[in-house]
Amino acid sequence: MKDYNLKELLESELQKRDTSFELSYDKPDPLLVAKRYNDEYIALICALFAYGNAKLIVKFLDSLDFSLLNESEERISKELKSFYYRFQKPQDVIDIFITIKRLKELDSIENIVYNGYKKEENLLEGLWNLISTIRSLHPSNTQGFNFFFLNPPKKIKGAGTYKRYFMYFRWMVRKNSLDMGLWKKIDKKDLIMPVDTHVFNISRKLGLLNRKSCDLQAALEITQRLKEFDPTDPVKYDFAIYRIGQEKLL
């Protein structure tokens, strides 16, 4: 697809999707639950549970009592002992809530990300600082806990896409009918495209990506390509690209 046609398509879909009507139980998205609370800690939990079927994600998030983040660790353990979601067993869900509670007592997530980001305005450094901080707060090393929070990569080449974190950053930094815009210290020009296999495939079909591996380098490549259309806000096209693929508009 030629660049001017692609930009026209993306801009058209962007205008169409920039409405709160895009978030509903008919069009489920974890952002639907996150926006209900308008809280960076609850939003992080919503984003990191965002894998699998969208309806099931929203159903699970709706079942969680996020006020437990303000309760004792003993209370958290008692109240969440029967909750599980796919890779996360009940003990993982308990440990996740305890970890986020400890994070909340430590500092704002925005400050933690900014402390890594600020030197070179590099959001990857902000992400690595956030994950390292989170991992220092709880010793759990189960499959479910590790999958949920991940670890910083030993090298960029071959690293995963970190899609759920980049989606969370989009929610926090951008402000429109969809995104929450709770953060003020990170510039939206430095956001990185959240990429899963679905977005990866549609991006290749659209001509946004040549890379054949769905990894962190692919996410960076798509981001650079989108900067050609809007260098100040490349990730604004994320939701439009997602819906183009989801609704099979190509």
Short mmCIF file of N, CA and C in Angstrom, two decimals, residues 3 8 29 34 40 46 56 59-61 118 129 140 148 161 163 165 169 178 190 198 209 217 227 231 233 246-247:
data_model
loop_
_atom_site.label_atom_id
_atom_site.label_comp_id
_atom_site.label_asym_id
_atom_site.label_seq_id
_atom_site.Cartn_x
_atom_site.Cartn_y
_atom_site.Cartn_z
N ASP A 3 2.25 5.00 0.62
CA ASP A 3 2.27 5.74 1.88
C ASP A 3 1.09 6.68 2.04
N GLU A 8 -3.83 7.89 4.83
CA GLU A 8 -5.24 8.26 4.70
C GLU A 8 -6.12 7.25 5.42
N ASP A 29 -12.36 -4.44 25.98
CA ASP A 29 -10.94 -4.09 26.03
C ASP A 29 -10.61 -3.84 27.50
N ALA A 34 -9.91 -0.34 33.29
CA ALA A 34 -8.90 0.58 33.84
C ALA A 34 -9.45 2.00 33.98
N GLU A 40 -3.14 4.67 38.28
CA GLU A 40 -2.03 4.09 37.53
C GLU A 40 -1.67 2.67 38.00
N CYS A 46 -4.52 -4.17 35.12
CA CYS A 46 -5.41 -4.41 33.97
C CYS A 46 -4.60 -4.68 32.70
N LEU A 56 -12.94 -12.54 28.08
CA LEU A 56 -12.55 -13.23 29.32
C LEU A 56 -11.64 -12.35 30.18
N LYS A 59 -13.97 -9.92 31.89
CA LYS A 59 -14.75 -10.64 32.89
C LYS A 59 -13.91 -10.89 34.15
N PHE A 60 -12.66 -11.29 33.96
CA PHE A 60 -11.78 -11.54 35.11
C PHE A 60 -11.48 -10.24 35.85
N LEU A 61 -11.15 -9.18 35.11
CA LEU A 61 -10.85 -7.90 35.76
C LEU A 61 -12.04 -7.37 36.53
N LYS A 118 14.54 9.61 31.77
CA LYS A 118 14.86 11.04 31.68
C LYS A 118 16.22 11.35 31.07
N ASN A 129 13.74 -0.01 34.23
CA ASN A 129 13.78 0.46 35.62
C ASN A 129 12.51 0.05 36.36
N SER A 140 8.91 -14.02 44.40
CA SER A 140 8.27 -15.09 43.64
C SER A 140 8.95 -15.32 42.29
N PHE A 148 3.69 -12.70 34.07
CA PHE A 148 2.93 -11.48 34.33
C PHE A 148 3.82 -10.24 34.30
N THR A 161 8.14 -8.59 22.72
CA THR A 161 7.65 -7.27 22.34
C THR A 161 7.29 -6.38 23.53
N LYS A 163 4.54 -6.06 24.85
CA LYS A 163 3.32 -5.42 24.36
C LYS A 163 2.45 -4.85 25.48
N TYR A 165 3.16 -3.85 28.49
CA TYR A 165 3.72 -2.65 29.12
C TYR A 165 3.59 -1.44 28.20
N PHE A 169 1.74 2.11 28.85
CA PHE A 169 2.34 3.43 28.69
C PHE A 169 1.48 4.31 27.78
N LEU A 178 -10.01 7.73 24.39
CA LEU A 178 -9.69 6.37 24.82
C LEU A 178 -8.65 6.38 25.94
N ASP A 190 7.86 9.57 22.41
CA ASP A 190 8.79 8.50 22.76
C ASP A 190 8.10 7.17 23.06
N HIS A 198 -1.24 -10.40 16.44
CA HIS A 198 -2.34 -9.81 15.67
C HIS A 198 -1.90 -8.51 15.01
N LEU A 209 5.82 -2.94 8.12
CA LEU A 209 6.86 -3.77 8.73
C LEU A 209 7.40 -4.77 7.71
N GLN A 217 12.35 -5.74 18.30
CA GLN A 217 12.85 -5.00 17.15
C GLN A 217 11.72 -4.69 16.16
N LYS A 227 6.27 7.08 12.79
CA LYS A 227 6.79 8.44 13.00
C LYS A 227 6.87 9.22 11.69
N PRO A 231 5.50 12.33 13.71
CA PRO A 231 6.66 12.19 14.60
C PRO A 231 6.39 12.59 16.04
N ASP A 233 3.50 11.90 17.70
CA ASP A 233 2.54 10.99 18.36
C ASP A 233 2.34 9.72 17.52
N GLN A 246 -8.85 -6.65 13.70
CA GLN A 246 -9.89 -7.35 14.45
C GLN A 246 -11.19 -7.44 13.65
N GLU A 247 -11.52 -6.35 12.97
CA GLU A 247 -12.77 -6.31 12.24
C GLU A 247 -12.62 -6.69 10.76
#
